[in-house]
């Protein structure tokens, strides 16, 4: 069983809706990530949080808004999405670089988003 | 430029056959890390192995084995006596020590189908 839990597993939303994806981990990791994966493509990095602070935003449109309330939780707030944003959104966690971490990420099962 | 190439898009084998998944990488960093992840239909990316650039020792874990050769920039993955449960998409990934936290550079993945 994965130690990174994502909810919901499936989400269907209209272009005017506001929804949120949630991610939780209890491995004591202080780095958390959002990746986006389109069908038959590899995952692409969206955001990185280190010690609950946003450290990387890979030029993601503002209709995606990440939030890290504490070291165990990571949210992705969605607003005014487009149909092309339909994808699998994967959350991951790891130790932070410089603390012995060699980049090993642990992923959740993902939230499959469909935008109508 | 960093790049990971998985030339095999899809592979189909019959149960109990051995299968090798190829991975070739490009990087200018002298310190880097290589990974293999398995993605079953459920969506979760399952970590299989991490290898750093200073450790060319091959590794065996049960039916899985990995052959890391810096001379050819390859990190190939072999499954011995394949089973139906091995059916998944397998991603090879690269992380550079000089790169940003969590930015795994994924190959395009190889879809492995193991038929009974």
PDB file of C-alpha atoms in Angstrom:
ATOM      1  CA  UNK A   1       0.000   0.000   0.000  1.00  0.00           C
ATOM      2  CA  UNK A   2       1.170   3.482  -0.834  1.00  0.00           C
ATOM      3  CA  UNK A   3       2.184   5.733   2.030  1.00  0.00           C
ATOM      4  CA  UNK A   4       1.130   8.787   0.082  1.00  0.00           C
ATOM      5  CA  UNK A   5      -2.647   9.114   0.042  1.00  0.00           C
ATOM      6  CA  UNK A   6      -4.497  11.191  -2.516  1.00  0.00           C
ATOM      7  CA  UNK A   7      -8.156  12.176  -2.598  1.00  0.00           C
ATOM      8  CA  UNK A   8     -10.341  12.098  -4.520  1.00  0.00           C
ATOM      9  CA  UNK A   9      -9.268   9.293  -6.837  1.00  0.00           C
ATOM     10  CA  UNK A  10     -11.556  10.605  -9.575  1.00  0.00           C
ATOM     11  CA  UNK A  11     -12.929  14.095 -10.117  1.00  0.00           C
ATOM     12  CA  UNK A  12     -15.149  15.478 -12.862  1.00  0.00           C
ATOM     13  CA  UNK A  13     -15.595  19.231 -12.943  1.00  0.00           C
ATOM     14  CA  UNK A  14     -16.906  21.943 -15.187  1.00  0.00           C
ATOM     15  CA  UNK A  15     -14.818  24.834 -16.384  1.00  0.00           C
ATOM     16  CA  UNK A  16     -16.423  27.211 -13.890  1.00  0.00           C
ATOM     17  CA  UNK A  17     -16.083  24.973 -10.842  1.00  0.00           C
ATOM     18  CA  UNK A  18     -13.680  25.304  -7.946  1.00  0.00           C
ATOM     19  CA  UNK A  19     -12.336  22.065  -6.534  1.00  0.00           C
ATOM     20  CA  UNK A  20      -9.313  20.834  -4.608  1.00  0.00           C
ATOM     21  CA  UNK A  21      -7.074  17.799  -4.716  1.00  0.00           C
ATOM     22  CA  UNK A  22      -5.609  16.611  -1.439  1.00  0.00           C
ATOM     23  CA  UNK A  23      -2.469  14.682  -0.579  1.00  0.00           C
ATOM     24  CA  UNK A  24      -1.221  13.353   2.747  1.00  0.00           C
ATOM     25  CA  UNK A  25       1.948  11.566   3.799  1.00  0.00           C
ATOM     26  CA  UNK A  26       3.199  10.385   7.169  1.00  0.00           C
ATOM     27  CA  UNK A  27       6.742   9.396   6.307  1.00  0.00           C
ATOM     28  CA  UNK A  28       8.262  12.515   7.851  1.00  0.00           C
ATOM     29  CA  UNK A  29       9.236  13.852   4.449  1.00  0.00           C
ATOM     30  CA  UNK A  30       9.724  17.597   4.193  1.00  0.00           C
ATOM     31  CA  UNK A  31       9.513  17.855   0.403  1.00  0.00           C
ATOM     32  CA  UNK A  32       6.244  17.369  -1.444  1.00  0.00           C
ATOM     33  CA  UNK A  33       5.435  17.583  -5.114  1.00  0.00           C
ATOM     34  CA  UNK A  34       2.655  17.825  -7.645  1.00  0.00           C
ATOM     35  CA  UNK A  35       3.155  16.133 -10.985  1.00  0.00           C
ATOM     36  CA  UNK A  36       0.776  16.116 -13.960  1.00  0.00           C
ATOM     37  CA  UNK A  37       0.555  13.106 -16.246  1.00  0.00           C
ATOM     38  CA  UNK A  38      -1.319  13.071 -19.521  1.00  0.00           C
ATOM     39  CA  UNK A  39      -2.345   9.771 -21.080  1.00  0.00           C
ATOM     40  CA  UNK A  40       0.571   7.744 -22.423  1.00  0.00           C
ATOM     41  CA  UNK A  41       3.079  10.386 -21.343  1.00  0.00           C
ATOM     42  CA  UNK A  42       5.574  10.544 -18.495  1.00  0.00           C
ATOM     43  CA  UNK A  43       4.823  12.672 -15.428  1.00  0.00           C
ATOM     44  CA  UNK A  44       5.734  16.351 -15.576  1.00  0.00           C
ATOM     45  CA  UNK A  45       6.716  18.349 -12.515  1.00  0.00           C
ATOM     46  CA  UNK A  46       4.365  21.188 -11.551  1.00  0.00           C
ATOM     47  CA  UNK A  47       5.270  22.349  -8.037  1.00  0.00           C
ATOM     48  CA  UNK A  48       7.744  21.561  -5.284  1.00  0.00           C
ATOM     49  CA  UNK A  49       7.409  22.431  -1.613  1.00  0.00           C
ATOM     50  CA  UNK A  50      10.415  22.219   0.705  1.00  0.00           C
ATOM     51  CA  UNK A  51       9.810  22.718   4.418  1.00  0.00           C
ATOM     52  CA  UNK A  52       6.274  23.866   3.616  1.00  0.00           C
ATOM     53  CA  UNK A  53       7.474  26.659   1.345  1.00  0.00           C
ATOM     54  CA  UNK A  54       6.951  26.739  -2.397  1.00  0.00           C
ATOM     55  CA  UNK A  55      10.380  26.309  -3.930  1.00  0.00           C
ATOM     56  CA  UNK A  56       9.601  25.458  -7.529  1.00  0.00           C
ATOM     57  CA  UNK A  57       6.771  26.453  -9.829  1.00  0.00           C
ATOM     58  CA  UNK A  58       7.365  25.063 -13.299  1.00  0.00           C
ATOM     59  CA  UNK A  59       5.512  27.890 -15.039  1.00  0.00           C
ATOM     60  CA  UNK A  60       2.139  26.435 -14.143  1.00  0.00           C
ATOM     61  CA  UNK A  61      -0.935  28.559 -15.016  1.00  0.00           C
ATOM     62  CA  UNK A  62      -2.496  30.413 -12.098  1.00  0.00           C
ATOM     63  CA  UNK A  63      -5.690  28.379 -12.387  1.00  0.00           C
ATOM     64  CA  UNK A  64      -3.688  25.785 -10.422  1.00  0.00           C
ATOM     65  CA  UNK A  65      -2.941  26.996  -6.904  1.00  0.00           C
ATOM     66  CA  UNK A  66      -0.911  24.813  -4.542  1.00  0.00           C
ATOM     67  CA  UNK A  67      -1.021  24.988  -0.764  1.00  0.00           C
ATOM     68  CA  UNK A  68       0.988  23.232   1.916  1.00  0.00           C
ATOM     69  CA  UNK A  69      -0.816  23.710   5.262  1.00  0.00           C
ATOM     70  CA  UNK A  70       1.683  21.575   7.180  1.00  0.00           C
ATOM     71  CA  UNK A  71       4.471  19.097   6.624  1.00  0.00           C
ATOM     72  CA  UNK A  72       2.056  16.215   6.023  1.00  0.00           C
ATOM     73  CA  UNK A  73      -0.490  17.830   3.749  1.00  0.00           C
ATOM     74  CA  UNK A  74      -0.434  19.209   0.242  1.00  0.00           C
ATOM     75  CA  UNK A  75      -3.405  20.620  -1.629  1.00  0.00           C
ATOM     76  CA  UNK A  76      -3.930  21.650  -5.211  1.00  0.00           C
ATOM     77  CA  UNK A  77      -6.749  24.134  -5.691  1.00  0.00           C
ATOM     78  CA  UNK A  78      -8.369  24.138  -9.108  1.00  0.00           C
ATOM     79  CA  UNK A  79     -10.341  27.000 -10.628  1.00  0.00           C
ATOM     80  CA  UNK A  80     -11.524  27.808 -14.134  1.00  0.00           C
ATOM     81  CA  UNK A  81      -9.772  24.820 -15.657  1.00  0.00           C
ATOM     82  CA  UNK A  82      -9.786  23.944 -19.320  1.00  0.00           C
ATOM     83  CA  UNK A  83     -10.586  20.572 -20.903  1.00  0.00           C
ATOM     84  CA  UNK A  84      -6.900  20.189 -21.778  1.00  0.00           C
ATOM     85  CA  UNK A  85      -6.139  20.147 -18.043  1.00  0.00           C
ATOM     86  CA  UNK A  86      -7.732  16.710 -17.842  1.00  0.00           C
ATOM     87  CA  UNK A  87      -4.998  14.389 -16.608  1.00  0.00           C
ATOM     88  CA  UNK A  88      -3.763  12.245 -13.751  1.00  0.00           C
ATOM     89  CA  UNK A  89      -2.389  14.450 -10.966  1.00  0.00           C
ATOM     90  CA  UNK A  90       0.234  12.721  -8.886  1.00  0.00           C
ATOM     91  CA  UNK A  91       1.448  13.785  -5.481  1.00  0.00           C
ATOM     92  CA  UNK A  92       4.842  12.665  -4.230  1.00  0.00           C
ATOM     93  CA  UNK A  93       7.054  13.184  -1.212  1.00  0.00           C
ATOM     94  CA  UNK A  94      10.710  12.769  -0.386  1.00  0.00           C
ATOM     95  CA  UNK A  95      13.421  13.859   1.948  1.00  0.00           C
ATOM     96  CA  UNK A  96      14.883  17.239   1.076  1.00  0.00           C
ATOM     97  CA  UNK A  97      18.121  17.378  -0.910  1.00  0.00           C
ATOM     98  CA  UNK A  98      21.132  18.028   1.259  1.00  0.00           C
ATOM     99  CA  UNK A  99      19.893  15.818   4.042  1.00  0.00           C
ATOM    100  CA  UNK A 100      21.107  12.600   2.543  1.00  0.00           C
ATOM    101  CA  UNK A 101      18.288  12.417   0.055  1.00  0.00           C
ATOM    102  CA  UNK A 102      19.218  11.167  -3.371  1.00  0.00           C
ATOM    103  CA  UNK A 103      16.008  12.116  -5.050  1.00  0.00           C
ATOM    104  CA  UNK A 104      13.929   9.081  -4.224  1.00  0.00           C
ATOM    105  CA  UNK A 105      10.297  10.126  -4.574  1.00  0.00           C
ATOM    106  CA  UNK A 106       7.335   8.200  -3.212  1.00  0.00           C
ATOM    107  CA  UNK A 107       4.169   8.686  -5.234  1.00  0.00           C
ATOM    108  CA  UNK A 108       0.493   8.395  -4.465  1.00  0.00           C
ATOM    109  CA  UNK A 109      -2.018   6.688  -6.734  1.00  0.00           C
ATOM    110  CA  UNK A 110      -3.058   9.953  -8.270  1.00  0.00           C
ATOM    111  CA  UNK A 111      -6.275  11.873  -8.795  1.00  0.00           C
ATOM    112  CA  UNK A 112      -7.741  11.422 -12.242  1.00  0.00           C
ATOM    113  CA  UNK A 113      -9.271  14.731 -13.278  1.00  0.00           C
ATOM    114  CA  UNK A 114     -11.734  15.258 -16.105  1.00  0.00           C
ATOM    115  CA  UNK A 115     -12.680  18.805 -17.060  1.00  0.00           C
ATOM    116  CA  UNK A 116     -15.854  19.089 -19.108  1.00  0.00           C
TER     117      UNK A 116
ATOM    118  CA  UNK B   1      21.193  18.595 -22.038  1.00  0.00           C
ATOM    119  CA  UNK B   2      19.549  16.025 -19.838  1.00  0.00           C
ATOM    120  CA  UNK B   3      17.577  13.302 -21.495  1.00  0.00           C
ATOM    121  CA  UNK B   4      16.331   9.786 -20.857  1.00  0.00           C
ATOM    122  CA  UNK B   5      15.525   7.531 -23.786  1.00  0.00           C
ATOM    123  CA  UNK B   6      13.466   4.389 -23.560  1.00  0.00           C
ATOM    124  CA  UNK B   7      13.456   3.199 -27.126  1.00  0.00           C
ATOM    125  CA  UNK B   8      10.980   0.380 -26.552  1.00  0.00           C
ATOM    126  CA  UNK B   9       7.462   1.779 -26.509  1.00  0.00           C
ATOM    127  CA  UNK B  10       5.705  -1.528 -25.948  1.00  0.00           C
ATOM    128  CA  UNK B  11       6.882  -5.063 -25.254  1.00  0.00           C
ATOM    129  CA  UNK B  12       4.725  -8.156 -25.132  1.00  0.00           C
ATOM    130  CA  UNK B  13       5.980 -11.443 -23.679  1.00  0.00           C
ATOM    131  CA  UNK B  14       4.525 -14.703 -22.513  1.00  0.00           C
ATOM    132  CA  UNK B  15       4.666 -15.571 -18.848  1.00  0.00           C
ATOM    133  CA  UNK B  16       7.979 -17.030 -17.650  1.00  0.00           C
ATOM    134  CA  UNK B  17       9.952 -15.337 -20.412  1.00  0.00           C
ATOM    135  CA  UNK B  18      12.811 -13.050 -19.451  1.00  0.00           C
ATOM    136  CA  UNK B  19      12.536  -9.464 -20.641  1.00  0.00           C
ATOM    137  CA  UNK B  20      14.950  -6.533 -20.659  1.00  0.00           C
ATOM    138  CA  UNK B  21      13.845  -2.923 -20.676  1.00  0.00           C
ATOM    139  CA  UNK B  22      16.403  -0.525 -22.081  1.00  0.00           C
ATOM    140  CA  UNK B  23      17.268   2.918 -20.756  1.00  0.00           C
ATOM    141  CA  UNK B  24      19.860   5.320 -22.119  1.00  0.00           C
ATOM    142  CA  UNK B  25      20.524   8.656 -20.483  1.00  0.00           C
ATOM    143  CA  UNK B  26      22.350  11.906 -21.195  1.00  0.00           C
ATOM    144  CA  UNK B  27      23.685  14.303 -18.592  1.00  0.00           C
ATOM    145  CA  UNK B  28      26.582  16.707 -18.128  1.00  0.00           C
ATOM    146  CA  UNK B  29      26.620  16.288 -14.358  1.00  0.00           C
ATOM    147  CA  UNK B  30      29.195  13.969 -12.841  1.00  0.00           C
ATOM    148  CA  UNK B  31      26.882  13.285  -9.925  1.00  0.00           C
ATOM    149  CA  UNK B  32      23.453  12.008 -10.792  1.00  0.00           C
ATOM    150  CA  UNK B  33      20.928   9.384  -9.822  1.00  0.00           C
ATOM    151  CA  UNK B  34      19.028   6.907 -11.922  1.00  0.00           C
ATOM    152  CA  UNK B  35      15.713   5.332 -11.074  1.00  0.00           C
ATOM    153  CA  UNK B  36      13.212   2.826 -12.300  1.00  0.00           C
ATOM    154  CA  UNK B  37       9.534   3.228 -11.482  1.00  0.00           C
ATOM    155  CA  UNK B  38       6.657   0.877 -12.239  1.00  0.00           C
ATOM    156  CA  UNK B  39       3.204   2.270 -13.010  1.00  0.00           C
ATOM    157  CA  UNK B  40       0.440  -0.348 -12.941  1.00  0.00           C
ATOM    158  CA  UNK B  41      -3.039   0.483 -14.273  1.00  0.00           C
ATOM    159  CA  UNK B  42      -4.008   1.813 -10.823  1.00  0.00           C
ATOM    160  CA  UNK B  43      -1.828   4.841 -11.554  1.00  0.00           C
ATOM    161  CA  UNK B  44       0.601   4.876  -8.666  1.00  0.00           C
ATOM    162  CA  UNK B  45       4.277   5.156  -9.544  1.00  0.00           C
ATOM    163  CA  UNK B  46       6.049   2.448  -7.572  1.00  0.00           C
ATOM    164  CA  UNK B  47       9.711   3.037  -6.810  1.00  0.00           C
ATOM    165  CA  UNK B  48      11.864   0.056  -7.820  1.00  0.00           C
ATOM    166  CA  UNK B  49      15.492   1.120  -7.604  1.00  0.00           C
ATOM    167  CA  UNK B  50      17.843   4.067  -7.252  1.00  0.00           C
ATOM    168  CA  UNK B  51      21.451   4.034  -8.398  1.00  0.00           C
ATOM    169  CA  UNK B  52      23.949   6.871  -8.022  1.00  0.00           C
ATOM    170  CA  UNK B  53      26.557   7.696 -10.616  1.00  0.00           C
ATOM    171  CA  UNK B  54      29.455   6.491  -8.478  1.00  0.00           C
ATOM    172  CA  UNK B  55      28.079   3.031  -7.960  1.00  0.00           C
ATOM    173  CA  UNK B  56      28.225   0.885 -11.046  1.00  0.00           C
ATOM    174  CA  UNK B  57      27.606  -2.313  -9.183  1.00  0.00           C
ATOM    175  CA  UNK B  58      24.773  -4.262 -10.699  1.00  0.00           C
ATOM    176  CA  UNK B  59      21.903  -5.189  -8.452  1.00  0.00           C
ATOM    177  CA  UNK B  60      19.562  -8.118  -8.151  1.00  0.00           C
ATOM    178  CA  UNK B  61      16.340  -8.136  -6.195  1.00  0.00           C
ATOM    179  CA  UNK B  62      14.365 -11.322  -6.580  1.00  0.00           C
ATOM    180  CA  UNK B  63      13.345 -11.594 -10.232  1.00  0.00           C
ATOM    181  CA  UNK B  64      14.522  -8.050 -10.955  1.00  0.00           C
ATOM    182  CA  UNK B  65      18.039  -7.074 -11.927  1.00  0.00           C
ATOM    183  CA  UNK B  66      19.642  -3.882 -13.123  1.00  0.00           C
ATOM    184  CA  UNK B  67      22.727  -3.362 -15.281  1.00  0.00           C
ATOM    185  CA  UNK B  68      24.306   0.092 -14.967  1.00  0.00           C
ATOM    186  CA  UNK B  69      27.060   0.887 -17.462  1.00  0.00           C
ATOM    187  CA  UNK B  70      28.472   4.419 -17.439  1.00  0.00           C
ATOM    188  CA  UNK B  71      30.564   3.690 -20.520  1.00  0.00           C
ATOM    189  CA  UNK B  72      27.408   3.364 -22.604  1.00  0.00           C
ATOM    190  CA  UNK B  73      25.202   5.617 -20.426  1.00  0.00           C
ATOM    191  CA  UNK B  74      22.753   2.801 -19.959  1.00  0.00           C
ATOM    192  CA  UNK B  75      20.731   1.529 -17.039  1.00  0.00           C
ATOM    193  CA  UNK B  76      18.851  -1.535 -18.225  1.00  0.00           C
ATOM    194  CA  UNK B  77      16.271  -3.473 -16.260  1.00  0.00           C
ATOM    195  CA  UNK B  78      15.700  -7.212 -16.594  1.00  0.00           C
ATOM    196  CA  UNK B  79      12.759  -9.190 -15.291  1.00  0.00           C
ATOM    197  CA  UNK B  80      13.450 -12.905 -15.067  1.00  0.00           C
ATOM    198  CA  UNK B  81      10.602 -15.396 -15.395  1.00  0.00           C
ATOM    199  CA  UNK B  82       8.031 -12.669 -16.001  1.00  0.00           C
ATOM    200  CA  UNK B  83       4.580 -12.875 -14.452  1.00  0.00           C
ATOM    201  CA  UNK B  84       1.234 -11.380 -15.410  1.00  0.00           C
ATOM    202  CA  UNK B  85       1.500  -9.045 -12.397  1.00  0.00           C
ATOM    203  CA  UNK B  86       4.568  -7.483 -14.004  1.00  0.00           C
ATOM    204  CA  UNK B  87       2.320  -5.939 -16.659  1.00  0.00           C
ATOM    205  CA  UNK B  88       2.691  -2.183 -16.278  1.00  0.00           C
ATOM    206  CA  UNK B  89       4.381   0.855 -17.727  1.00  0.00           C
ATOM    207  CA  UNK B  90       7.982   1.135 -16.586  1.00  0.00           C
ATOM    208  CA  UNK B  91       9.721   4.495 -16.429  1.00  0.00           C
ATOM    209  CA  UNK B  92      13.425   5.132 -16.220  1.00  0.00           C
ATOM    210  CA  UNK B  93      14.304   8.510 -14.694  1.00  0.00           C
ATOM    211  CA  UNK B  94      17.321  10.728 -14.072  1.00  0.00           C
ATOM    212  CA  UNK B  95      17.921  13.180 -11.257  1.00  0.00           C
ATOM    213  CA  UNK B  96      20.942  15.468 -11.344  1.00  0.00           C
ATOM    214  CA  UNK B  97      22.687  16.592  -8.178  1.00  0.00           C
ATOM    215  CA  UNK B  98      22.951  20.029  -9.694  1.00  0.00           C
ATOM    216  CA  UNK B  99      19.341  20.029 -10.730  1.00  0.00           C
ATOM    217  CA  UNK B 100      16.323  21.272  -8.872  1.00  0.00           C
ATOM    218  CA  UNK B 101      14.726  19.309  -6.073  1.00  0.00           C
ATOM    219  CA  UNK B 102      12.417  16.607  -7.280  1.00  0.00           C
ATOM    220  CA  UNK B 103      12.819  17.298 -10.952  1.00  0.00           C
ATOM    221  CA  UNK B 104      13.021  13.773 -12.214  1.00  0.00           C
ATOM    222  CA  UNK B 105      13.645  13.586 -15.923  1.00  0.00           C
ATOM    223  CA  UNK B 106      11.548  10.680 -17.079  1.00  0.00           C
ATOM    224  CA  UNK B 107      11.843   8.597 -20.192  1.00  0.00           C
ATOM    225  CA  UNK B 108       8.660   8.100 -22.176  1.00  0.00           C
ATOM    226  CA  UNK B 109       8.070   4.729 -20.576  1.00  0.00           C
ATOM    227  CA  UNK B 110       7.882   1.160 -21.816  1.00  0.00           C
ATOM    228  CA  UNK B 111       4.567  -0.635 -21.611  1.00  0.00           C
ATOM    229  CA  UNK B 112       5.128  -4.260 -20.717  1.00  0.00           C
ATOM    230  CA  UNK B 113       2.364  -6.777 -21.305  1.00  0.00           C
ATOM    231  CA  UNK B 114       2.861 -10.253 -19.892  1.00  0.00           C
ATOM    232  CA  UNK B 115       0.372 -12.752 -21.243  1.00  0.00           C
ATOM    233  CA  UNK B 116      -0.497 -16.010 -19.473  1.00  0.00           C
TER     234      UNK B 116
END
